[in-house]
XYZ file of C-alpha atoms in Angstrom:
721
model
C 29.927 86.591 -36.672
C 33.516 86.932 -35.465
C 32.926 85.654 -32.031
C 30.096 82.534 -33.949
C 33.012 81.605 -35.735
C 35.633 82.165 -32.566
C 32.861 79.649 -30.506
C 32.836 76.779 -33.103
C 36.474 76.396 -33.008
C 36.594 76.693 -29.511
C 37.212 72.779 -28.476
C 35.782 73.458 -25.046
C 32.698 74.478 -27.018
C 33.063 70.282 -27.982
C 33.724 69.109 -24.940
C 30.842 70.756 -23.471
C 28.194 69.155 -26.247
C 29.668 66.208 -25.992
C 29.024 65.714 -22.380
C 25.538 67.458 -22.511
C 25.095 64.329 -25.156
C 26.583 61.717 -23.258
C 24.277 62.924 -19.716
C 21.259 63.393 -21.658
C 21.849 59.583 -22.590
C 22.326 58.377 -19.292
C 18.790 60.263 -17.945
C 17.277 58.812 -20.905
C 18.480 55.222 -20.114
C 17.634 56.204 -16.596
C 14.060 56.947 -17.266
C 13.397 53.615 -18.979
C 15.390 51.222 -16.890
C 13.611 52.927 -13.666
C 10.197 53.791 -15.021
C 8.952 52.484 -18.398
C 10.594 49.190 -18.165
C 10.492 49.212 -14.186
C 7.787 45.721 -14.176
C 10.324 44.319 -16.569
C 13.198 44.428 -14.492
C 11.685 44.088 -11.380
C 9.850 40.526 -12.610
C 13.304 39.546 -13.744
C 14.588 40.743 -10.803
C 12.571 38.739 -8.645
C 13.407 35.161 -10.426
C 16.055 35.375 -7.964
C 15.036 36.699 -5.277
C 11.500 34.855 -4.922
C 9.927 31.365 -5.865
C 7.012 29.636 -5.596
C 6.813 26.056 -5.007
C 3.592 24.465 -6.342
C 2.221 21.985 -4.310
C -0.024 18.254 -5.737
C -3.960 18.587 -5.147
C -5.517 15.049 -4.573
C -7.839 14.207 -7.457
C -11.143 13.662 -7.052
C -12.684 10.228 -6.444
C -14.961 8.284 -8.366
C -17.930 6.351 -6.543
C -20.556 3.655 -8.224
C -24.000 4.722 -7.836
C -23.974 3.892 -4.230
C -20.860 5.528 -2.490
C -18.716 2.248 -3.337
C -15.058 4.033 -4.114
C -13.753 2.740 -7.528
C -10.791 5.560 -8.008
C -9.403 7.433 -5.137
C -5.724 8.586 -4.485
C -2.846 7.168 -1.698
C -1.344 9.960 -0.082
C 2.919 10.014 -0.440
C 5.585 12.505 -0.076
C 8.177 14.521 -2.568
C 11.495 14.933 -1.055
C 12.811 17.681 -2.323
C 17.182 19.160 -1.680
C 18.459 23.167 -1.641
C 22.036 24.066 -1.772
C 22.887 24.585 1.823
C 26.966 25.395 1.914
C 28.774 22.660 3.355
C 31.671 20.304 2.615
C 31.454 17.985 -0.640
C 32.519 15.037 1.789
C 29.733 15.573 3.887
C 27.218 16.450 1.101
C 28.722 12.825 0.090
C 27.547 10.785 3.088
C 24.223 12.596 3.007
C 23.092 11.929 -0.640
C 23.987 7.792 0.384
C 22.413 8.368 3.260
C 19.192 9.336 1.582
C 19.655 6.581 -1.043
C 20.062 4.542 1.391
C 16.853 5.453 3.259
C 14.579 5.442 -0.151
C 15.817 2.099 -0.726
C 14.618 0.388 2.908
C 11.021 1.762 2.266
C 10.953 0.671 -1.035
C 10.626 4.023 -2.251
C 10.395 5.998 -5.836
C 13.287 8.190 -6.289
C 14.805 10.355 -9.351
C 17.385 8.019 -10.295
C 18.907 9.406 -14.243
C 21.710 8.349 -14.212
C 19.927 4.896 -14.336
C 18.954 5.991 -17.903
C 22.016 5.591 -19.052
C 25.071 4.145 -16.745
C 23.192 0.860 -13.928
C 25.383 -1.098 -11.161
C 26.746 -3.418 -11.693
C 28.608 -0.892 -13.931
C 25.943 -1.584 -17.098
C 24.476 0.219 -19.767
C 21.123 1.697 -19.253
C 17.656 1.784 -21.004
C 18.407 4.805 -22.968
C 21.572 3.478 -24.007
C 20.661 0.495 -25.123
C 17.746 0.655 -27.351
C 17.680 2.100 -30.896
C 18.934 5.712 -29.682
C 22.168 4.312 -28.723
C 24.177 6.460 -30.448
C 22.754 9.526 -30.053
C 21.700 8.996 -25.980
C 25.037 8.185 -25.556
C 26.982 10.705 -27.330
C 24.614 13.142 -25.807
C 25.476 11.726 -22.140
C 29.798 11.388 -22.761
C 29.185 15.172 -24.462
C 27.419 16.102 -20.849
C 30.790 14.788 -18.925
C 33.769 15.309 -21.250
C 35.121 17.314 -23.970
C 38.818 15.989 -24.512
C 38.670 12.610 -27.009
C 41.466 11.364 -25.195
C 39.176 11.246 -22.336
C 35.876 10.357 -23.786
C 37.674 6.737 -24.930
C 36.615 6.097 -21.052
C 33.209 5.592 -21.946
C 33.878 2.591 -24.841
C 32.528 0.454 -21.586
C 30.186 0.582 -18.474
C 33.076 0.075 -16.161
C 35.107 2.285 -18.331
C 32.261 4.652 -17.654
C 32.190 3.929 -14.017
C 36.105 4.694 -12.899
C 35.805 7.558 -14.854
C 33.242 9.580 -13.349
C 33.600 8.187 -9.842
C 37.267 9.913 -9.805
C 37.417 12.584 -12.771
C 34.377 13.907 -12.821
C 32.824 13.651 -9.150
C 35.935 12.860 -7.386
C 34.622 10.763 -4.557
C 36.317 9.115 -1.647
C 38.415 6.001 -1.787
C 36.866 4.289 1.371
C 33.348 4.029 -0.127
C 33.139 1.093 -2.060
C 31.720 0.703 -5.808
C 28.246 0.447 -4.961
C 28.028 3.069 -2.374
C 29.797 5.614 -4.636
C 27.029 4.539 -7.183
C 24.629 5.375 -4.849
C 26.118 8.949 -4.291
C 26.606 9.353 -7.871
C 22.902 8.839 -8.340
C 21.985 12.197 -6.347
C 25.277 13.918 -7.612
C 24.717 12.970 -11.475
C 21.520 15.235 -10.606
C 22.504 18.530 -9.207
C 25.206 18.032 -11.868
C 22.656 18.288 -14.668
C 20.513 20.019 -13.823
C 21.857 22.270 -10.793
C 21.356 22.818 -7.112
C 20.073 26.338 -6.140
C 19.835 27.416 -2.870
C 16.337 29.108 -3.221
C 15.194 26.643 -6.055
C 14.204 23.125 -4.510
C 15.174 20.237 -6.845
C 12.947 16.888 -6.189
C 15.083 13.966 -5.361
C 12.286 11.692 -5.119
C 8.875 11.647 -5.762
C 7.088 8.914 -4.005
C 8.489 8.796 -0.737
C 6.465 6.953 2.089
C 5.927 8.176 5.636
C 8.168 6.096 6.486
C 11.230 8.219 5.109
C 9.654 11.255 5.878
C 9.358 10.265 10.043
C 13.146 8.779 9.378
C 14.225 12.127 7.825
C 12.587 14.386 10.006
C 13.909 12.445 12.757
C 17.351 12.709 11.732
C 16.917 16.502 10.124
C 20.390 17.174 11.416
C 21.787 15.095 8.885
C 19.668 16.008 5.793
C 20.019 19.264 5.729
C 18.304 21.484 2.988
C 15.833 18.585 2.889
C 12.157 19.218 2.892
C 9.118 17.085 2.099
C 5.263 18.227 0.478
C 2.197 15.685 0.220
C 1.564 14.514 -2.975
C -0.715 11.919 -4.344
C -1.115 8.658 -6.203
C -4.042 7.442 -8.131
C -5.066 4.209 -7.558
C -7.909 1.679 -8.585
C -10.632 -0.742 -7.217
C -12.497 -2.916 -8.914
C -9.909 -2.070 -11.456
C -10.456 -4.765 -14.037
C -14.126 -5.149 -14.685
C -14.166 -1.672 -15.433
C -10.665 -0.738 -17.181
C -12.057 1.005 -19.979
C -15.124 2.560 -18.289
C -12.743 4.556 -15.304
C -10.079 4.789 -18.020
C -6.881 5.979 -16.302
C -4.054 8.991 -15.504
C -0.849 8.708 -16.765
C 2.307 11.483 -17.379
C 0.791 14.545 -18.983
C 2.809 14.475 -22.377
C 5.545 17.285 -24.108
C 2.226 17.505 -26.842
C -0.597 18.315 -23.944
C 1.939 20.321 -22.098
C 2.573 22.973 -24.706
C -1.457 23.149 -25.428
C -2.369 23.330 -21.743
C 0.062 24.760 -19.978
C -2.104 27.621 -20.232
C -4.100 26.353 -18.000
C -2.417 25.945 -14.808
C -0.875 22.327 -16.019
C 3.173 21.976 -15.242
C 4.666 19.225 -16.935
C 4.979 16.935 -14.086
C 1.605 16.646 -14.204
C -0.782 13.466 -14.554
C -3.980 14.028 -16.675
C -7.051 11.751 -17.723
C -5.642 9.391 -20.669
C -9.185 7.352 -21.355
C -12.575 6.905 -20.176
C -14.039 9.049 -17.606
C -10.336 9.856 -16.379
C -10.492 11.895 -19.895
C -14.038 12.949 -20.021
C -14.091 14.575 -16.239
C -10.838 15.669 -16.287
C -11.729 19.850 -15.526
C -13.578 18.733 -12.761
C -11.839 16.344 -10.799
C -7.705 17.558 -11.241
C -8.104 20.314 -8.892
C -6.114 23.284 -8.439
C -2.477 23.327 -7.016
C -1.559 25.929 -4.446
C 1.759 26.836 -3.330
C 4.641 27.628 -0.849
C 6.390 31.445 -1.945
C 10.009 31.622 -0.922
C 12.314 35.023 -0.819
C 15.573 35.250 -0.592
C 17.210 37.902 0.780
C 20.149 40.058 -0.503
C 22.287 38.420 2.835
C 20.883 34.729 1.028
C 18.591 34.239 3.759
C 15.600 32.268 2.585
C 12.506 32.067 4.281
C 8.418 31.695 3.832
C 6.616 34.527 2.562
C 2.779 33.122 1.479
C 1.059 30.024 1.387
C -1.637 29.014 -0.703
C -3.450 25.801 0.037
C -4.719 23.434 -2.684
C -7.880 22.468 -3.693
C -8.906 19.390 -4.107
C -10.530 17.893 -7.071
C -14.186 17.073 -7.907
C -15.200 13.551 -6.240
C -17.475 12.509 -9.813
C -20.563 9.903 -8.963
C -21.107 6.974 -11.988
C -24.167 5.388 -12.233
C -22.741 1.824 -12.533
C -23.805 -0.782 -9.973
C -20.330 -2.028 -8.610
C -22.344 -5.308 -7.613
C -23.464 -5.862 -10.962
C -20.798 -4.664 -12.571
C -18.665 -7.366 -11.403
C -21.430 -9.716 -11.607
C -21.607 -8.990 -15.406
C -17.930 -8.998 -16.129
C -16.776 -12.643 -14.175
C -20.260 -13.793 -16.100
C -18.736 -13.084 -19.612
C -15.403 -14.321 -18.346
C -16.524 -17.544 -17.450
C -18.558 -18.296 -21.210
C -16.083 -17.175 -23.142
C -13.514 -19.597 -21.321
C -16.241 -22.418 -21.427
C -18.115 -21.713 -25.024
C -14.121 -21.966 -25.960
C -13.724 -25.315 -24.137
C -16.351 -26.861 -26.263
C -14.685 -27.217 -29.827
C -15.931 -28.917 -32.089
C -15.543 -29.907 -35.991
C -18.891 -28.288 -36.905
C -19.589 -24.805 -35.523
C -16.909 -24.411 -32.770
C -13.708 -23.794 -33.737
C -12.431 -22.830 -30.440
C -11.942 -19.395 -31.245
C -13.882 -17.628 -28.563
C -11.916 -15.249 -26.797
C -13.921 -11.984 -26.220
C -17.434 -10.183 -25.107
C -19.509 -7.667 -23.806
C -21.946 -6.798 -21.755
C -24.514 -3.538 -21.002
C -27.088 -3.556 -18.352
C -28.823 0.313 -18.266
C -32.101 1.545 -17.029
C -34.635 1.982 -19.781
C -36.111 5.227 -18.357
C -33.286 7.617 -17.954
C -30.416 5.940 -19.696
C -28.406 5.715 -17.461
C -25.914 2.802 -17.915
C -25.779 0.139 -14.970
C -23.122 -2.160 -16.271
C -20.894 -2.120 -18.437
C -18.403 -4.808 -18.999
C -15.702 -5.575 -21.952
C -13.829 -8.978 -21.246
C -11.026 -9.428 -21.207
C -10.070 -6.078 -19.107
C -7.230 -4.585 -17.795
C -5.999 -3.173 -14.747
C -5.384 0.405 -14.533
C -3.024 0.364 -12.183
C -0.335 -0.677 -14.418
C -0.431 3.475 -15.905
C 0.214 5.349 -12.880
C 2.974 2.283 -11.574
C 5.926 4.208 -11.430
C 8.154 3.988 -14.521
C 11.089 1.801 -12.283
C 8.312 -0.638 -12.025
C 9.336 -2.787 -14.770
C 6.694 -5.326 -14.484
C 4.463 -2.725 -15.191
C 5.750 -0.942 -18.057
C 6.328 -4.966 -19.297
C 1.834 -4.832 -18.802
C 1.461 -1.613 -20.458
C 3.438 -2.787 -23.806
C 1.441 -6.113 -23.731
C -1.448 -4.677 -23.192
C -1.107 -2.556 -26.929
C -0.037 -5.757 -28.658
C -2.306 -8.664 -27.034
C -4.341 -9.805 -30.176
C -7.288 -10.155 -27.987
C -7.488 -6.074 -27.711
C -8.253 -6.133 -24.331
C -7.672 -2.131 -24.594
C -10.597 -2.137 -26.635
C -13.712 -1.502 -24.952
C -16.187 -3.868 -26.935
C -18.999 -2.422 -25.922
C -18.650 1.602 -27.489
C -16.016 0.428 -29.824
C -16.532 -3.265 -31.111
C -18.364 -2.886 -34.469
C -20.728 -6.145 -35.183
C -23.104 -7.642 -37.404
C -25.549 -8.012 -35.365
C -27.804 -11.068 -37.032
C -31.435 -11.463 -35.843
C -31.312 -8.586 -33.594
C -31.943 -5.940 -35.556
C -35.450 -7.818 -36.396
C -37.877 -5.799 -33.594
C -36.559 -2.672 -35.863
C -37.557 -4.148 -38.890
C -40.876 -4.990 -37.488
C -41.356 -1.504 -36.634
C -40.701 -0.305 -39.713
C -43.004 -2.900 -41.803
C -45.809 -1.795 -38.890
C -45.309 2.221 -39.897
C -45.069 1.693 -43.332
C -48.226 -0.770 -43.745
C -47.424 -3.336 -45.042
C -47.565 -5.725 -42.297
C -50.027 -5.658 -39.337
C -50.600 -8.832 -36.783
C -52.314 -10.701 -38.729
C -50.874 -10.436 -41.712
C -49.504 -14.498 -42.422
C -46.632 -14.699 -44.904
C -45.444 -18.644 -45.510
C -41.813 -20.018 -44.300
C -41.106 -22.913 -46.813
C -37.345 -22.780 -45.230
C -36.101 -20.316 -48.282
C -37.183 -17.986 -50.365
C -35.588 -16.365 -53.939
C -34.549 -13.169 -53.761
C -33.081 -11.342 -56.665
C -32.208 -14.897 -58.075
C -30.551 -15.666 -54.485
C -31.876 -18.410 -52.633
C -32.125 -17.179 -48.656
C -32.235 -19.853 -46.138
C -34.286 -19.103 -42.986
C -33.812 -21.434 -39.392
C -36.357 -24.014 -39.552
C -39.720 -24.666 -41.936
C -42.057 -21.872 -40.013
C -45.010 -22.476 -42.459
C -47.734 -19.922 -42.127
C -46.619 -17.970 -39.393
C -47.783 -14.111 -37.945
C -45.415 -10.900 -36.633
C -45.618 -12.398 -33.287
C -44.286 -15.696 -33.696
C -42.261 -14.717 -36.765
C -40.053 -12.762 -34.135
C -40.442 -15.302 -31.226
C -38.986 -17.700 -33.489
C -36.214 -15.669 -35.571
C -38.078 -16.709 -38.921
C -35.880 -14.991 -42.106
C -38.411 -14.847 -44.159
C -41.081 -13.356 -42.572
C -38.958 -10.199 -42.041
C -37.088 -10.207 -45.421
C -40.511 -10.064 -47.176
C -41.771 -7.599 -44.770
C -38.746 -5.451 -45.421
C -38.448 -6.293 -48.770
C -42.089 -4.664 -49.525
C -41.566 -1.945 -46.809
C -38.164 -0.769 -49.171
C -34.856 0.412 -47.879
C -35.625 3.774 -47.164
C -38.433 2.626 -44.932
C -36.218 0.356 -43.302
C -32.635 1.926 -42.832
C -35.139 4.953 -41.647
C -37.039 2.991 -38.588
C -33.166 1.549 -38.034
C -31.907 5.193 -37.621
C -34.839 6.302 -35.764
C -33.524 4.008 -32.825
C -29.911 5.160 -33.206
C -27.772 2.167 -34.947
C -25.233 3.397 -36.542
C -25.578 7.013 -34.632
C -23.479 8.073 -31.729
C -25.175 7.002 -28.359
C -24.446 10.301 -26.050
C -21.943 8.226 -23.791
C -19.109 10.565 -22.683
C -16.398 7.934 -23.388
C -14.790 6.499 -26.682
C -17.014 5.043 -29.035
C -17.472 4.000 -32.563
C -20.839 5.058 -35.113
C -20.403 1.857 -37.450
C -22.512 1.203 -40.299
C -26.432 0.952 -41.029
C -26.296 -1.351 -44.327
C -27.480 0.461 -46.772
C -26.892 1.879 -50.883
C -24.365 5.118 -49.543
C -23.028 1.993 -47.441
C -22.141 -0.149 -50.106
C -21.310 2.963 -52.303
C -18.116 3.579 -49.180
C -17.420 -0.059 -48.688
C -17.681 -1.203 -52.620
C -16.067 2.378 -54.290
C -15.042 1.810 -57.429
C -16.793 -1.932 -58.039
C -20.166 -2.032 -59.854
C -22.846 -3.359 -57.526
C -26.119 -2.231 -57.372
C -28.755 -2.462 -54.584
C -31.009 -5.209 -54.792
C -33.871 -6.857 -53.050
C -31.770 -9.432 -52.115
C -29.230 -6.675 -50.465
C -32.570 -5.498 -48.072
C -32.822 -9.122 -47.224
C -29.729 -9.319 -45.730
C -29.557 -5.689 -43.940
C -33.381 -6.859 -42.535
C -31.405 -10.300 -40.758
C -28.482 -7.775 -39.409
C -26.028 -8.499 -42.411
C -24.349 -7.363 -45.112
C -22.677 -4.285 -44.384
C -24.727 -3.921 -40.779
C -21.803 -2.835 -38.165
C -23.304 -1.463 -34.557
C -21.842 -1.365 -31.505
C -23.775 -3.121 -28.144
C -24.184 -0.320 -26.300
C -26.338 1.271 -29.446
C -28.223 -2.794 -29.223
C -28.814 -1.896 -25.780
C -30.238 2.129 -26.487
C -32.376 0.142 -29.134
C -33.792 -2.426 -27.589
C -34.453 0.298 -24.734
C -36.659 2.852 -26.606
C -38.807 -0.492 -27.563
C -39.023 -1.270 -23.755
C -39.645 2.278 -22.476
C -42.477 3.139 -24.964
C -41.046 4.319 -27.878
C -38.042 7.035 -26.446
C -34.956 7.032 -26.400
C -32.146 7.894 -24.152
C -28.853 9.669 -23.805
C -26.832 7.230 -22.973
C -24.474 8.165 -20.088
C -22.747 6.011 -17.294
C -22.000 9.888 -15.081
C -24.519 10.465 -12.520
C -23.538 13.759 -10.836
C -20.339 15.607 -9.960
C -19.980 17.178 -5.843
C -16.925 19.496 -4.552
C -14.958 18.650 -1.806
C -17.326 19.663 0.943
C -19.868 17.461 -0.898
C -22.015 20.106 -2.776
C -23.691 19.080 -6.296
C -22.087 21.442 -8.975
C -23.314 19.343 -11.793
C -25.816 16.723 -12.201
C -25.410 14.339 -15.627
C -28.968 15.383 -18.201
C -31.214 12.890 -18.755
C -32.218 13.856 -22.752
C -34.568 12.164 -24.795
C -36.145 12.115 -28.210
C -39.492 10.602 -28.935
C -38.726 8.047 -31.592
C -42.367 8.786 -33.582
C -43.855 5.141 -33.614
C -47.007 4.682 -32.156
C -47.888 3.048 -29.020
C -49.563 0.177 -30.504
C -46.254 -0.567 -32.761
C -44.371 -0.449 -29.969
C -46.960 -3.073 -27.760
C -47.137 -5.146 -30.396
C -43.176 -5.038 -31.120
C -42.867 -5.832 -26.866
C -45.500 -8.761 -26.946
C -43.713 -10.543 -29.942
C -40.573 -10.162 -28.247
C -41.806 -12.064 -24.777
C -42.079 -15.046 -27.163
C -38.703 -16.011 -27.676
C -38.434 -17.669 -23.983
C -41.183 -20.205 -25.609
C -37.939 -21.168 -28.089
C -35.373 -21.655 -25.357
C -35.715 -24.209 -22.830
C -32.599 -23.248 -22.052
C -33.006 -19.539 -21.253
C -36.573 -20.819 -19.148
C -33.859 -22.983 -17.268
C -31.591 -19.635 -16.232
C -34.719 -18.391 -14.666
C -36.595 -20.799 -12.638
C -38.632 -18.356 -10.159
C -39.544 -16.020 -12.109
C -42.679 -15.703 -14.486
C -42.903 -17.037 -17.626
C -43.491 -13.949 -19.364
C -41.284 -11.853 -17.582
C -38.248 -11.619 -19.882
C -38.442 -10.345 -23.525
C -35.455 -10.577 -25.900
C -34.360 -11.417 -29.103
C -31.443 -13.466 -29.976
C -28.725 -12.833 -32.720
C -26.271 -15.227 -34.390
C -23.779 -13.126 -36.754
C -21.524 -15.205 -39.185
C -17.890 -13.931 -39.818
C -17.533 -14.380 -43.723
C -15.165 -17.272 -43.259
C -15.899 -20.776 -42.683
C -12.440 -20.983 -40.266
C -14.017 -18.815 -37.753
C -16.947 -19.499 -35.228
C -20.252 -17.063 -35.380
C -20.620 -13.872 -33.276
C -23.084 -14.689 -30.608
C -25.517 -11.912 -29.240
C -28.560 -11.409 -26.930
C -30.519 -8.102 -25.979
C -34.003 -7.728 -23.832
C -35.660 -6.250 -21.189
C -37.343 -7.308 -18.648
C -40.217 -6.817 -16.246
C -42.226 -7.509 -19.761
C -45.010 -5.470 -18.103
C -42.698 -2.451 -16.233
C -39.785 -2.195 -17.777
C -36.321 -1.405 -15.676
C -33.676 -2.845 -17.441
C -31.820 -3.532 -21.054
C -29.711 -6.286 -21.175
C -26.934 -6.670 -24.167
C -24.519 -9.228 -24.423
C -22.320 -10.511 -26.759
C -19.811 -13.477 -26.961
C -17.308 -12.917 -30.320
C -16.713 -16.400 -31.703
C -19.428 -17.406 -29.533
C -21.139 -19.571 -32.019
C -24.468 -19.576 -31.202
C -26.541 -16.837 -29.335
C -27.458 -19.353 -26.687
C -23.898 -19.048 -24.984
C -24.982 -16.447 -23.796
C -28.157 -17.483 -21.580
C -26.392 -17.892 -18.498
C -25.232 -14.412 -18.396
C -28.742 -13.615 -18.696
C -29.799 -15.744 -15.730
C -26.211 -14.109 -13.839
C -27.675 -10.216 -14.534
C -31.577 -11.307 -13.540
C -30.785 -12.971 -10.279
C -28.238 -10.005 -9.263
C -30.762 -7.501 -10.172
C -33.830 -8.648 -9.047
C -32.636 -10.747 -6.321
C -33.524 -14.053 -7.479
C -37.279 -13.821 -7.691
C -39.938 -10.948 -8.692
C -43.451 -11.083 -8.130
C -44.650 -7.919 -6.836
C -46.676 -6.245 -9.285
C -46.335 -8.986 -11.913
C -49.098 -9.443 -14.494
C -49.256 -12.419 -16.134
C -49.082 -12.262 -20.111
C -51.638 -14.204 -21.911
C -50.891 -13.719 -25.713
C -53.382 -13.653 -28.455
C -51.651 -15.658 -30.719
C -51.290 -18.512 -28.820
C -52.595 -20.725 -30.836
C -51.089 -19.760 -33.866
C -49.918 -23.255 -36.177
C -46.477 -22.415 -36.831
C -44.139 -25.193 -35.855
C -41.648 -24.671 -32.962
C -37.813 -25.363 -33.494
C -34.986 -25.477 -30.947
C -34.192 -21.979 -31.427
C -31.888 -20.052 -33.248
C -29.027 -21.831 -34.473
C -25.673 -21.212 -36.337
C -26.676 -21.195 -40.740
C -25.886 -20.160 -43.860
C -28.494 -18.042 -45.282
C -27.678 -17.435 -48.036
C -26.215 -20.506 -49.744
C -23.968 -19.164 -51.989
C -20.677 -16.787 -50.047
C -19.757 -13.585 -50.828
C -21.262 -10.420 -51.352
C -25.019 -9.617 -52.127
C -25.317 -8.381 -55.806
């Protein structure tokens, strides 16, 4: 016991215990560092000794259906700089020479200083905009801390003088302009640092001439290297702007969302059209060069992975037909606007749209929205002030050229809806080929007087459709009931998604449910007058030109709805097909007899329009089947919209055409474009295999007039109640 007591009172014992505990703690710490946390610390250490320089991959090309290039890549060079120990005066001379080479070759180089300070001394855009106070404060605080020194930054000249002398100490033998060029790169290295392992980008789009000069003068530019990069460019771009879309710098939100997919914060990404939809195919896969830094400070390349080019996209578009369609619409818009009068043309026709598709596959052969836009403005560098101004103007233009009117413009389609009403009447059994309805020029519906285009007298379906008789289709629609009418309008895809790869709107069918949406809180009851207005494409009707094209295609091909698509296939960079757009089809369920009769009725339209016949002098008389439409805008101060849709050839349908002139006054103003499209596609004539059509109802006693004109279908304006 005494020995134990003696042990606990011995100072050496306590010293030994402390020593054992310290050694145990060190052993545990050593275990954690060398074994348990080895991977973590090795990774941390590698950050200072290893670096992978990302190598850009070329984006996949986009071609038309015949292999004509629509979007490709221009080769450029990123110029990098690493820190090389050298006298600062020598580095200043190198900076001056680098900037001079860039400017001589019109290269895009990094100039972060220019965001704040320009030369001759003036504030840059970040200080000169609405965020002036915050941005200027951040800029100044990054350079000085003394309150007295901050006074130099009251003026741009004072800021320039202070930075030249106090911050960067640039030699007096340089002119102010030369000093500013040096300050551009000095500011970048001052703000973002300059490492001997991790290079900094000093130019993002240098040309081959710059690379050749830097290579030839390599001893003058120590630490300066380059790598290939690629800049998107678009061919035939204005006519295809909304279809192709564009790429642009990835946003902060997109980067946060997609960084796990391999995106970098300086990537470009598809923002619209097929560039966006097929981003995963088109983007490619970056490569890298791996650099290692030894303990002695030497840097060498230790690995390389080549970038993988993006896949190529082939569209269903025929660029020749596309350009023909766009240019024809452009001409007709301007011509229609120039014919202002005091009756129905207010000179406000400012836009148009057109779709041409293959009726048997849903392939879109041409899709034009006028006015269009130049996609190349979005890939221009930020230093291109003209391009940046064009982007701002694009999204503030009252004519909305950024809107794809084919897929996102929704309109009351007027009489183009009547073939669907014919289907509804035939399928519900309330009419047939022989039913005669008298048209005295008007009809009283639910106490409202509804007008027609003319006095058609006794008329049957074929001639009623050919002459666009409002009374016939209002009567048939009322007899069929809004439920049947709405069912068949929906069945033919109106007010529904078409399946197109690019952004689209669904619009609205005119029915009691839509009335509840548009007139919520207002007591309105659906009446026969509402049905009558729906059956002539008015009231709440709001469809896109693409939906109309799909609907008339289904009539042309015998009753099958195809998904509409602008992409044909995707091929990898070796030319192997890796994806083909599927053709998805849904039968409408309309009988063969119904479709056949409606198709035949649509050919009669040609008889009512001598100006349309004049566009097709080398084609058989009933070669083209179609339907016009003129839709009121609800005001007496705007021209009506003009529409046309149809298909050809009648006996062997191949293409469907849908055209729209916004405030185009009259549907017939589209006829020149109909002729342009037909001639472009069929080459000016069509004889082989065409079978002449003889109508069974050519002796119908109904009168004809000059075709559909602007009219007030209901004499009283305002909503139908």
